Each structure stands twice: as structure tokens, then as C-alpha cells.
Short mmCIF file of C-alpha atoms in Angstrom, two decimals:
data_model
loop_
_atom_site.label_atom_id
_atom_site.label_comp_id
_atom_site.label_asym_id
_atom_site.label_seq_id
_atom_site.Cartn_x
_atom_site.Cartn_y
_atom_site.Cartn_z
CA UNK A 1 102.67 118.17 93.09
CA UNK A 2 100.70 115.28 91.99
CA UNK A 3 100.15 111.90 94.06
CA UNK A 4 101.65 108.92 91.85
CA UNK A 5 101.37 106.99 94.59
CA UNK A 6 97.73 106.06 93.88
CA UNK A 7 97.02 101.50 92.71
CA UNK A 8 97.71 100.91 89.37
CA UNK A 9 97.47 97.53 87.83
CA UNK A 10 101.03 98.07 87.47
CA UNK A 11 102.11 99.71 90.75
CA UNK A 12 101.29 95.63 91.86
CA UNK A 13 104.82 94.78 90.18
CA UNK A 14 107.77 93.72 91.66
CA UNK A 15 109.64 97.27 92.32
CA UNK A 16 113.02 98.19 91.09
CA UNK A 17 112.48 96.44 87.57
CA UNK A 18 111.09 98.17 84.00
CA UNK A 19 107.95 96.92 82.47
CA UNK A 20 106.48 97.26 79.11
CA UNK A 21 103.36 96.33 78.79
CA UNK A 22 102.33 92.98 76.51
CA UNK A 23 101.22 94.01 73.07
CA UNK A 24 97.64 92.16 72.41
CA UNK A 25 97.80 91.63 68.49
CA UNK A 26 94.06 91.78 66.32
CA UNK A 27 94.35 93.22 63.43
CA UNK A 28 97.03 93.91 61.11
CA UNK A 29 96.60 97.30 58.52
CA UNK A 30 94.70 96.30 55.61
CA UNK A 31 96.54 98.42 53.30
CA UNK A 32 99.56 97.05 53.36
CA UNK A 33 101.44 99.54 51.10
CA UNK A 34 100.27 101.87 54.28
CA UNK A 35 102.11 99.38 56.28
CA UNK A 36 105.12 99.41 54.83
CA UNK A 37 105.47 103.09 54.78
CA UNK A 38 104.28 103.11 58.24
CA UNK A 39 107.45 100.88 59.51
CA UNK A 40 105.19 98.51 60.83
CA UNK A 41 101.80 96.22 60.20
CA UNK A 42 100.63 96.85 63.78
CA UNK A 43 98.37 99.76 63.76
CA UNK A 44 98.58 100.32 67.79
CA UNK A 45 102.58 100.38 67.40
CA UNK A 46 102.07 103.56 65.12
CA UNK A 47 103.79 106.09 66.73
CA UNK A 48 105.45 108.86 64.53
CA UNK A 49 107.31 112.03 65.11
CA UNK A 50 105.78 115.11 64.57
CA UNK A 51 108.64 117.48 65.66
CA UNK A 52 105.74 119.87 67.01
CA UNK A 53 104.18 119.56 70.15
CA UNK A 54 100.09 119.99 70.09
CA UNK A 55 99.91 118.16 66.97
CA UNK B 1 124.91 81.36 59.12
CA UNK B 2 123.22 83.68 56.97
CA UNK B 3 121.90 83.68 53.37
CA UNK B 4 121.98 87.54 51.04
CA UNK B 5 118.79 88.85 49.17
CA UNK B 6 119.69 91.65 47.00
CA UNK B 7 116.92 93.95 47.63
CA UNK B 8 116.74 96.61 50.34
CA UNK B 9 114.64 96.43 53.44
CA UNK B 10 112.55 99.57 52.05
CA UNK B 11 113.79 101.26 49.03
CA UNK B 12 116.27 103.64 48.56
CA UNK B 13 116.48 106.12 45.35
CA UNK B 14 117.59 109.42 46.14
CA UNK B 15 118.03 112.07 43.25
CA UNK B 16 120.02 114.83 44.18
CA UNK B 17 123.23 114.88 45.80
CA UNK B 18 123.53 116.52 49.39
CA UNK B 19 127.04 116.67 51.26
CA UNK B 20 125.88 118.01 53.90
CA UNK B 21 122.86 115.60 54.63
CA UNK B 22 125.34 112.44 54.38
CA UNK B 23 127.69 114.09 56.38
CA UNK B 24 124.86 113.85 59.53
CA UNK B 25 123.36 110.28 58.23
CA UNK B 26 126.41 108.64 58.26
CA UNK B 27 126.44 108.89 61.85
CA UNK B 28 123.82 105.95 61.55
CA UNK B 29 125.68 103.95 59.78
CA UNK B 30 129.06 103.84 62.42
CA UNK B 31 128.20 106.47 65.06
CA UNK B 32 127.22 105.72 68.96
CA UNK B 33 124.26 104.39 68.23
CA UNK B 34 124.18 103.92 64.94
CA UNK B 35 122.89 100.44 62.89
CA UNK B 36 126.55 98.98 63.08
CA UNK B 37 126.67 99.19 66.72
CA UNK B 38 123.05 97.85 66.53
CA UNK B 39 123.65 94.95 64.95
CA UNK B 40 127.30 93.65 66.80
CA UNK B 41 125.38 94.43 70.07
CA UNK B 42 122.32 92.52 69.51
CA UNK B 43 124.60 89.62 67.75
CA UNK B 44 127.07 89.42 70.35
CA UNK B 45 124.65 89.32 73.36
CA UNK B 46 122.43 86.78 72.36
CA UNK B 47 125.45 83.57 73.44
CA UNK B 48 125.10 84.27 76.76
CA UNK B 49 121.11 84.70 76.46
CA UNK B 50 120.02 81.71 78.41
CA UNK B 51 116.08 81.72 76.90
CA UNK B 52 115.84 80.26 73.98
CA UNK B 53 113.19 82.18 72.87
CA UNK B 54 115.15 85.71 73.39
CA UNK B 55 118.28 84.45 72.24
CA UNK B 56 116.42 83.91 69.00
CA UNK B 57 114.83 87.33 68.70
CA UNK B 58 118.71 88.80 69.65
CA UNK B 59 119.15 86.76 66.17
CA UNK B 60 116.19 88.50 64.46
CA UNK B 61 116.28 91.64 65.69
CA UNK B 62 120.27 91.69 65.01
CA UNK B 63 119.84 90.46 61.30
CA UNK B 64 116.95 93.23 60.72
CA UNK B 65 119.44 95.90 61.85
CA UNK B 66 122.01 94.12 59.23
CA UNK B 67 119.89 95.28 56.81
CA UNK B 68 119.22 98.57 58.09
CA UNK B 69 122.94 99.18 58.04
CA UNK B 70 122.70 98.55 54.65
CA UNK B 71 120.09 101.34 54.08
CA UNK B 72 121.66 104.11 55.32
CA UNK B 73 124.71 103.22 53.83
CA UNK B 74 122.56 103.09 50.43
CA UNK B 75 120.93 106.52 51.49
CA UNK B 76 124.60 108.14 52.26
CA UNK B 77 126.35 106.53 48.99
CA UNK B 78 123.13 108.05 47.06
CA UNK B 79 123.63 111.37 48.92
CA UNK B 80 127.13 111.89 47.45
CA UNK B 81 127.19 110.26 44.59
CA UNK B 82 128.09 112.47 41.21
CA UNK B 83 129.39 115.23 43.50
CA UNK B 84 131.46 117.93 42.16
CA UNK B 85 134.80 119.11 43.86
CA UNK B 86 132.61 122.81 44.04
CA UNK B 87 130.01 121.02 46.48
CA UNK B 88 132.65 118.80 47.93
CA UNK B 89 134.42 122.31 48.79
CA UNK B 90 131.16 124.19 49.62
CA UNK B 91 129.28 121.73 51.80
CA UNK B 92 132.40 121.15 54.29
CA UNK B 93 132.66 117.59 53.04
CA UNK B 94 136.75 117.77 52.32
CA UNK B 95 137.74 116.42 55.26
CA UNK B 96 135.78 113.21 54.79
CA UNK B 97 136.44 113.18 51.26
CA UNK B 98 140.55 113.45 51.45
CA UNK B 99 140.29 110.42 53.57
CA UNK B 100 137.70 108.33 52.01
CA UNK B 101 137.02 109.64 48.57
CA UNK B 102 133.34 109.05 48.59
CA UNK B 103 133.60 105.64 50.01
CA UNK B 104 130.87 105.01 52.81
CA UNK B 105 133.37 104.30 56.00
CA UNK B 106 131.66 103.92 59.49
CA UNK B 107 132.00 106.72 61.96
CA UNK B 108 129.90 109.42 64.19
CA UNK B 109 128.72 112.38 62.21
CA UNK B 110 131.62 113.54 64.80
CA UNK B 111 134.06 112.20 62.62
CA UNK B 112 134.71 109.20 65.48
CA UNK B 113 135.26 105.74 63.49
CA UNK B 114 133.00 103.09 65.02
CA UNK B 115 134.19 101.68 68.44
CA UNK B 116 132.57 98.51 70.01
CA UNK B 117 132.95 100.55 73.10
CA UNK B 118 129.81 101.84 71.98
CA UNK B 119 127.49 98.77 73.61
CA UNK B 120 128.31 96.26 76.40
CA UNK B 121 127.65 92.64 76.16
CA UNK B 122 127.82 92.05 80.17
CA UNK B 123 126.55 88.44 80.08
CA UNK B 124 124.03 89.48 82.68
CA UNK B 125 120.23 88.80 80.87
CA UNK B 126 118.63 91.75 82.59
CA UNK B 127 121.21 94.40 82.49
CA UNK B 128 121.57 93.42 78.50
CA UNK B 129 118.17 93.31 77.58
CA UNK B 130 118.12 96.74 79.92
CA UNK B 131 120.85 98.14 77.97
CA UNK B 132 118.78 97.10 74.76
CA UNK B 133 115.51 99.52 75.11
CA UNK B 134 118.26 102.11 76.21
CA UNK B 135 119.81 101.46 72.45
CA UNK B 136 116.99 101.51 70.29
CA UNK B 137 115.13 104.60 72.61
CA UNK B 138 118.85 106.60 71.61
CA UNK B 139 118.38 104.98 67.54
CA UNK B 140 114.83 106.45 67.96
CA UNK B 141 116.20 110.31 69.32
CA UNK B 142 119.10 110.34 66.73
CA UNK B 143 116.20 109.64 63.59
CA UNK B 144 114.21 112.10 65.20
CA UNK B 145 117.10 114.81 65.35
CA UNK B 146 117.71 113.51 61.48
CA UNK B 147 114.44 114.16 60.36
CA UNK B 148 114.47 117.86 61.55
CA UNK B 149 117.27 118.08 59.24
CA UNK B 150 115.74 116.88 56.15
CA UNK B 151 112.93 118.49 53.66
CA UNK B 152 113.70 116.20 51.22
CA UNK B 153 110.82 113.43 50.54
CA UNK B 154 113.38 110.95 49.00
CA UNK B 155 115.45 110.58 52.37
CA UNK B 156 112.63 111.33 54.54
CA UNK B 157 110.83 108.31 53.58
CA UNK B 158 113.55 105.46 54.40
CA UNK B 159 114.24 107.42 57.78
CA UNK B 160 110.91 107.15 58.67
CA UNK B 161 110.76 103.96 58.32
CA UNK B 162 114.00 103.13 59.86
CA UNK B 163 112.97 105.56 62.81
CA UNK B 164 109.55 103.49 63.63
CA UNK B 165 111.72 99.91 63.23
CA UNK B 166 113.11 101.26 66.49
CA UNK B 167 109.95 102.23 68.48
CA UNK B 168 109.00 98.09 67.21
CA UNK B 169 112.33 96.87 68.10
CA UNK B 170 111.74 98.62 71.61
CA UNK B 171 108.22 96.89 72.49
CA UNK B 172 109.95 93.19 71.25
CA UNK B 173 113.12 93.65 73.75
CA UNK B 174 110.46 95.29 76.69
CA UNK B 175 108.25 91.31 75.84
CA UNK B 176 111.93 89.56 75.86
CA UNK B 177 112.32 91.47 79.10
CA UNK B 178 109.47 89.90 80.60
CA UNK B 179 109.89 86.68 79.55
CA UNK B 180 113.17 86.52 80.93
CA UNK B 181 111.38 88.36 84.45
CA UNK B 182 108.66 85.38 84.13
CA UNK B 183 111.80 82.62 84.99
CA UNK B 184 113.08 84.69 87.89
CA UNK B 185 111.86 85.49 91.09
CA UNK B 186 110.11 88.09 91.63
CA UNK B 187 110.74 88.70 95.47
CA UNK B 188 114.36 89.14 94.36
CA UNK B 189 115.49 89.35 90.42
CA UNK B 190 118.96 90.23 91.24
CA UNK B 191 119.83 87.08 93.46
CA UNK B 192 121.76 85.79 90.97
CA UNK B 193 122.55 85.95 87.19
CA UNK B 194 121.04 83.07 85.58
CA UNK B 195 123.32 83.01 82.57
CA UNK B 196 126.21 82.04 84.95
CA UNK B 197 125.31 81.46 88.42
CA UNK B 198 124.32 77.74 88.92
CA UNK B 199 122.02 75.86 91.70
CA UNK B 200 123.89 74.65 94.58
CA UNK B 201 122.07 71.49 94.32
CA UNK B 202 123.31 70.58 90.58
CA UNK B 203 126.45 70.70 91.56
CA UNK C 1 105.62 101.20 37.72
CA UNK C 2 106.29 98.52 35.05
CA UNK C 3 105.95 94.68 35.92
CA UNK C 4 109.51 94.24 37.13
CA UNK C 5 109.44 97.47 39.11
CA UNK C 6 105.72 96.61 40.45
CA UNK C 7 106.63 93.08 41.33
CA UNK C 8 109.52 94.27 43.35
CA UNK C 9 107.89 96.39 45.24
CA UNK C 10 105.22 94.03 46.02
CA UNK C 11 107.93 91.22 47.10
CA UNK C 12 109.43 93.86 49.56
CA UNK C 13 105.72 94.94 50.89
CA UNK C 14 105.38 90.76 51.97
CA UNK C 15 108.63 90.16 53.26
CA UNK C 16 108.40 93.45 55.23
CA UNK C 17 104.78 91.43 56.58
CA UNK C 18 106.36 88.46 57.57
CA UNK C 19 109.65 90.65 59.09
CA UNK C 20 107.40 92.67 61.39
CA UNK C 21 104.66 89.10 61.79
CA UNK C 22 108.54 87.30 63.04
CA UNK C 23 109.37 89.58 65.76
CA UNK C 24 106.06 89.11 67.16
CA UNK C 25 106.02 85.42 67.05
CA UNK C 26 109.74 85.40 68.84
CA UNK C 27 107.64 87.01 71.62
CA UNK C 28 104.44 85.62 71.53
CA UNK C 29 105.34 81.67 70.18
CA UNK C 30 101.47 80.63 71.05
CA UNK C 31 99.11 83.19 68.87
CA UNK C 32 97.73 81.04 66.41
CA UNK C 33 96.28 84.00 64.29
CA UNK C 34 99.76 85.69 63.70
CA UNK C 35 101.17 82.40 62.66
CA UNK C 36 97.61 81.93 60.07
CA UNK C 37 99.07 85.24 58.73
CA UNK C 38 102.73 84.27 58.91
CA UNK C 39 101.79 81.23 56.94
CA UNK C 40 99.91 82.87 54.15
CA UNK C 41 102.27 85.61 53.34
CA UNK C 42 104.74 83.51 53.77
CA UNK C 43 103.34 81.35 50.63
CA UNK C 44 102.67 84.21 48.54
CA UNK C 45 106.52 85.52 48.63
CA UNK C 46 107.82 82.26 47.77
CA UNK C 47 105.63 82.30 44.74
CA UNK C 48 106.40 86.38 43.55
CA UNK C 49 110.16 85.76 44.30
CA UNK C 50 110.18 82.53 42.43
CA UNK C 51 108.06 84.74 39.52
CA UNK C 52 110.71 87.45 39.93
CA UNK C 53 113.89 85.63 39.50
CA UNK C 54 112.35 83.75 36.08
CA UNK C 55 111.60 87.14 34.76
CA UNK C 56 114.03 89.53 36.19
CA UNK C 57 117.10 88.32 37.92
CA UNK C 58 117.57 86.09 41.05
CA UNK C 59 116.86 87.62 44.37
CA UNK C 60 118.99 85.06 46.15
CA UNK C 61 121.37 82.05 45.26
CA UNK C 62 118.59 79.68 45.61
CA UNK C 63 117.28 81.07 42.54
CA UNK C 64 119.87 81.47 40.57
CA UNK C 65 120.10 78.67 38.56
CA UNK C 66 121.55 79.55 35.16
CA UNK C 67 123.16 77.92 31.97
CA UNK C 68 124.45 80.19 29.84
CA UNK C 69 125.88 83.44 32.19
CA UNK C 70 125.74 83.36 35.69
CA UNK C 71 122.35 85.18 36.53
CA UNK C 72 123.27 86.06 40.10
CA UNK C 73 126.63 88.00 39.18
CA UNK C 74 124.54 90.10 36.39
CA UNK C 75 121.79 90.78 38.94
CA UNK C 76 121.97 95.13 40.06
CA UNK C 77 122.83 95.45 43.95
CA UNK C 78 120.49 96.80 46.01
CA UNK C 79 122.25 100.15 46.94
CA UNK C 80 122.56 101.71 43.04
CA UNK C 81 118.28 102.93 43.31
CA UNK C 82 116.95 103.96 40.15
CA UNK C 83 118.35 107.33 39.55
CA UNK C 84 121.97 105.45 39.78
#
């Protein structure tokens, strides 16, 4: 089994409460025709679904 | 108060009829967590939001899902317009259709009609915004079980999009969740609920 | 794409900017480079809708100023796409 119980910066929260981290904004997507059909301007908010695993 | 632009939120122009497809989208329209319930959750919570801040992004977030509702109904009136009675027959769509006609009516691809006993509004700033990730995380699984479902690049498209509103939505209610955490104390967030316990002192 | 159909598109590409640019400011009120962004697009839709509705039809009520029919009740609704 593996040891979760090792510091994180996060493991220093308050317990018993959920967390998500801050999102740090930069840069928006140039292309903003790739934005739209993205969903969103934030590049590091990209997250689509493959349906496969290993992709 | 709100003000109409007619104009989707991303486009919608499907060409081909497909029963069957609507019959399984429509379940974002007025299913269990579907845009409807979306919407009437994040608009209902956000009077007893006592941050200013969050109560506004409840507004926001709430109106954006307004006009998601309005895209898949867009996407499921596309889907079955022109339809003959053959692929009304064929594609197991009578039921709906003896009831509705081809009318866009909100219920579960179950056949359930839309129930606000499909969200809370507890009044409790945590447990809501809590209940909020939950919602758009279950949005997120129900686009992603949609898009196995489809081949078809026309309706593909707007689901993608509507599927990666949610992962957004998620991140905004996870920074409202902080900011709400950020006026609380930390040794103890559950001492009280803020949006109706008050201070002994101010009494 | 014509001009109408090209001009729409664009107007939904900048309001779908300032959409995802107003979520972020709800949650992060002080970042003075999303609101420079915020700012700029929001400038440029006011222009292209203002461009669309002389053209086209009126995107909203605001526009629709109109004399001789009433622009706003002849405008298409959103849902018919372009294979309606």
C-alpha cells in the first residue's frame, strides 16, 4: 500500500474540508476560435475526455 | 432581472434527424442533473449566500447554465425535427411523442419530468457550495456518458463544449469555496452557519 | 461564411471571452490583467453587436430601434440553426 501520509503543502490544511487549488491566470489562448471550441480561454483548465485510457 | 440576446451560447445546427440521440440528450435538459436543475439550484442558493462576492458568481454561473438549457434544448428540437412517423416508430420515440408531439418537455432520459428534488438549497454556505462541485462533477459524467453515444460531429461539438463549461464551473465554485473558508475559522468551520447563526455579542 | 454569418460568429467568439474572463473576476476581483482583457473585449462586442443589429437584425432590445416594422419581432430565434 502506499504512504499518503507523507507533508504536502496541502496536507497543512485544516482537515475535514475540500480544497481546490487557486487557479493563477497568465495567458489566455491566442486563437480564440480554439477557445471557443475548447469551452474555455484558459489553456491550464483544458481538460477533455478522451473515452480511452492511455491516451 | 435579466435582459434576452437571441443568439446561442455556441452554435447549434444539426442536419439530420436522430430519435434516438434526443431521446438520451434530453435528459440534460430536465433530468437529475441536467441544465434545468443547474440553473434553479445555483439561482435559488445564492439568497442565503452571505459573501457578496459568491452570491454574485451563484448569479453568473446560474445565468450561464440558463443559456445552456437553451442549447440542448436547441440540439434536441434539431434532433427531431422533420421526423417521419417510420423513425418515430423505429427509434422507440412513440412514447415521448404521444405525449409531447415533438415539443421539447423537461425530463430524465428515464422518462422522469424534472423535480426540484433534484438539488437542495440548505441555507448552509459550505454544504451548498459542497453540494455545487458534486453537481457540475455529475453534469461533467452525464456529457461524458453522452459523448460515447454520439459519432456525429454536429452534436459532438456543442456537447463538448457544454461538457468543459462544467469542469470551469467546478474550479469557480472550488475558489467560492475558499473564499467563503477564508471568513471562517479554521480550527473549527462547522461552529456555526454563518448565513443564520448570529454573534452573541450583536445581539 | 458570408458577412452576416462571419460577424455572428465572431460576436459569439467575444462574448464567450468576456463569459469565461467574468467567472474569473467573481473569484479573483483584484487581477488587474484579466480586467485589461475584460475591458478590451468588452469594447470590441459593443461595437460588432452595434454593427450587427444595423446590418442584420437586433441581437437584443437595446438595439432594436425601428420605424417602419418592428426589427426585434422579425429577428430568427436562436434555436432554428441553419439547416432549419
Amino acid at each position: 500500500m502506499q504512504d499518503h501520509s507523507h507533508e504536502n503543502n496541502i496536507d497543512k490544511f485544516p482537515v475535514a474540508m475540500a480544497y481546490v487549488p487557486w487557479q493563477r491566470f497568465d495567458n489566455m489562448y491566442d486563437d480564440l476560435e480554439k477557445a471557443y471550441c475548447t469551452g474555455t480561454i484558459f489553456p491550464e483548465l483544458n481538460k477533455p475526455f478522451t473515452g480511452r485510457r492511455c491516451v | 432581472m435579466w435582459s434576452y440576446e437571441k443568439r446561442l451560447e455556441f452554435p447549434v445546427n444539426i442536419k439530420e434527424p436522430n430519435a434516438k440521440l434526443a431521446q438520451v440528450i434530453i435528459s440534460q435538459y430536465g433530468g437529475p442533473d441536467g441544465e434545468m436543475g443547474a440553473s434553479m439550484r445555483y439561482l435559488s442558493q445564492r439568497y442565503s449566500m452571505p459573501y457578496r462576492e459568491v452570491a454574485g458568481l451563484l448569479t453568473d454561473i446560474g445565468t450561464e447554465e440558463l443559456a445552456h438549457l437553451e442549447m440542448v434544448a436547441a440540439i434536441v428540437h434539431q434532433l427531431t425535427r422533420n421526423l417521419s412517423m417510420e423513425e418515430i416508430e423505429k427509434s422507440g420515440f412513440a412514447p415521448y411523442y404521444v405525449d409531447h408531439t415533438v415539443g421539447v418537455w423537461p425530463q430524465s432520459a428515464g422518462g422522469f419530468p424534472f423535480s426540484a428534488a433534484q438539488f437542495q438549497v440548505t441555507g448552509d454556505p459550505i454544504t451548498d457550495l459542497t453540494e455545487d462541485l458534486a453537481a457540475e462533477q455529475k453534469a461533467r459524467t452525464t456529457y461524458d456518458n453522452i459523448l460515447r453515444l454520439i459519432k456525429e460531429p454536429d452534436v459532438c461539438e456543442p456537447i463538448k463544449f457544454l461538457r468543459m463549461r462544467e469542469v470551469v464551473h467546478f474550479q469557480r465554485f472550488g475558489e467560492a469555496l475558499r473564499i467563503t473558508q477564508d471568513r471562517l475559522d479554521a480550527k473549527n468551520f462547522y461552529a456555526f452557519n454563518p448565513a443564520f447563526d448570529r454573534c452573541e455579542s450583536c445581539d | 461564411m458570408g458577412n452576416q454569418e462571419q460577424l455572428f460568429r465572431d460576436i459569439g467568439i467575444v462574448d464567450f471571452v468576456l463569459t469565461d474572463l467574468t467567472l474569473y473576476l467573481d473569484t479573483h476581483p483584484m487581477d488587474r490583467n484579466a480586467m485589461e482583457y475584460f475591458n478590451h473585449y468588452n469594447r470590441i462586442k459593443h461595437q460588432m453587436e452595434k454593427e450587427f443589429s444595423m446590418k442584420y437584425f437586433p441581437l437584443n432590445t437595446s438595439l432594436a430601434e425601428s420605424s417602419k416594422e418592428w426589427r426585434w419581432g422579425m429577428a430568427p430565434l436562436p434555436w432554428e440553426g441553419e439547416c432549419g
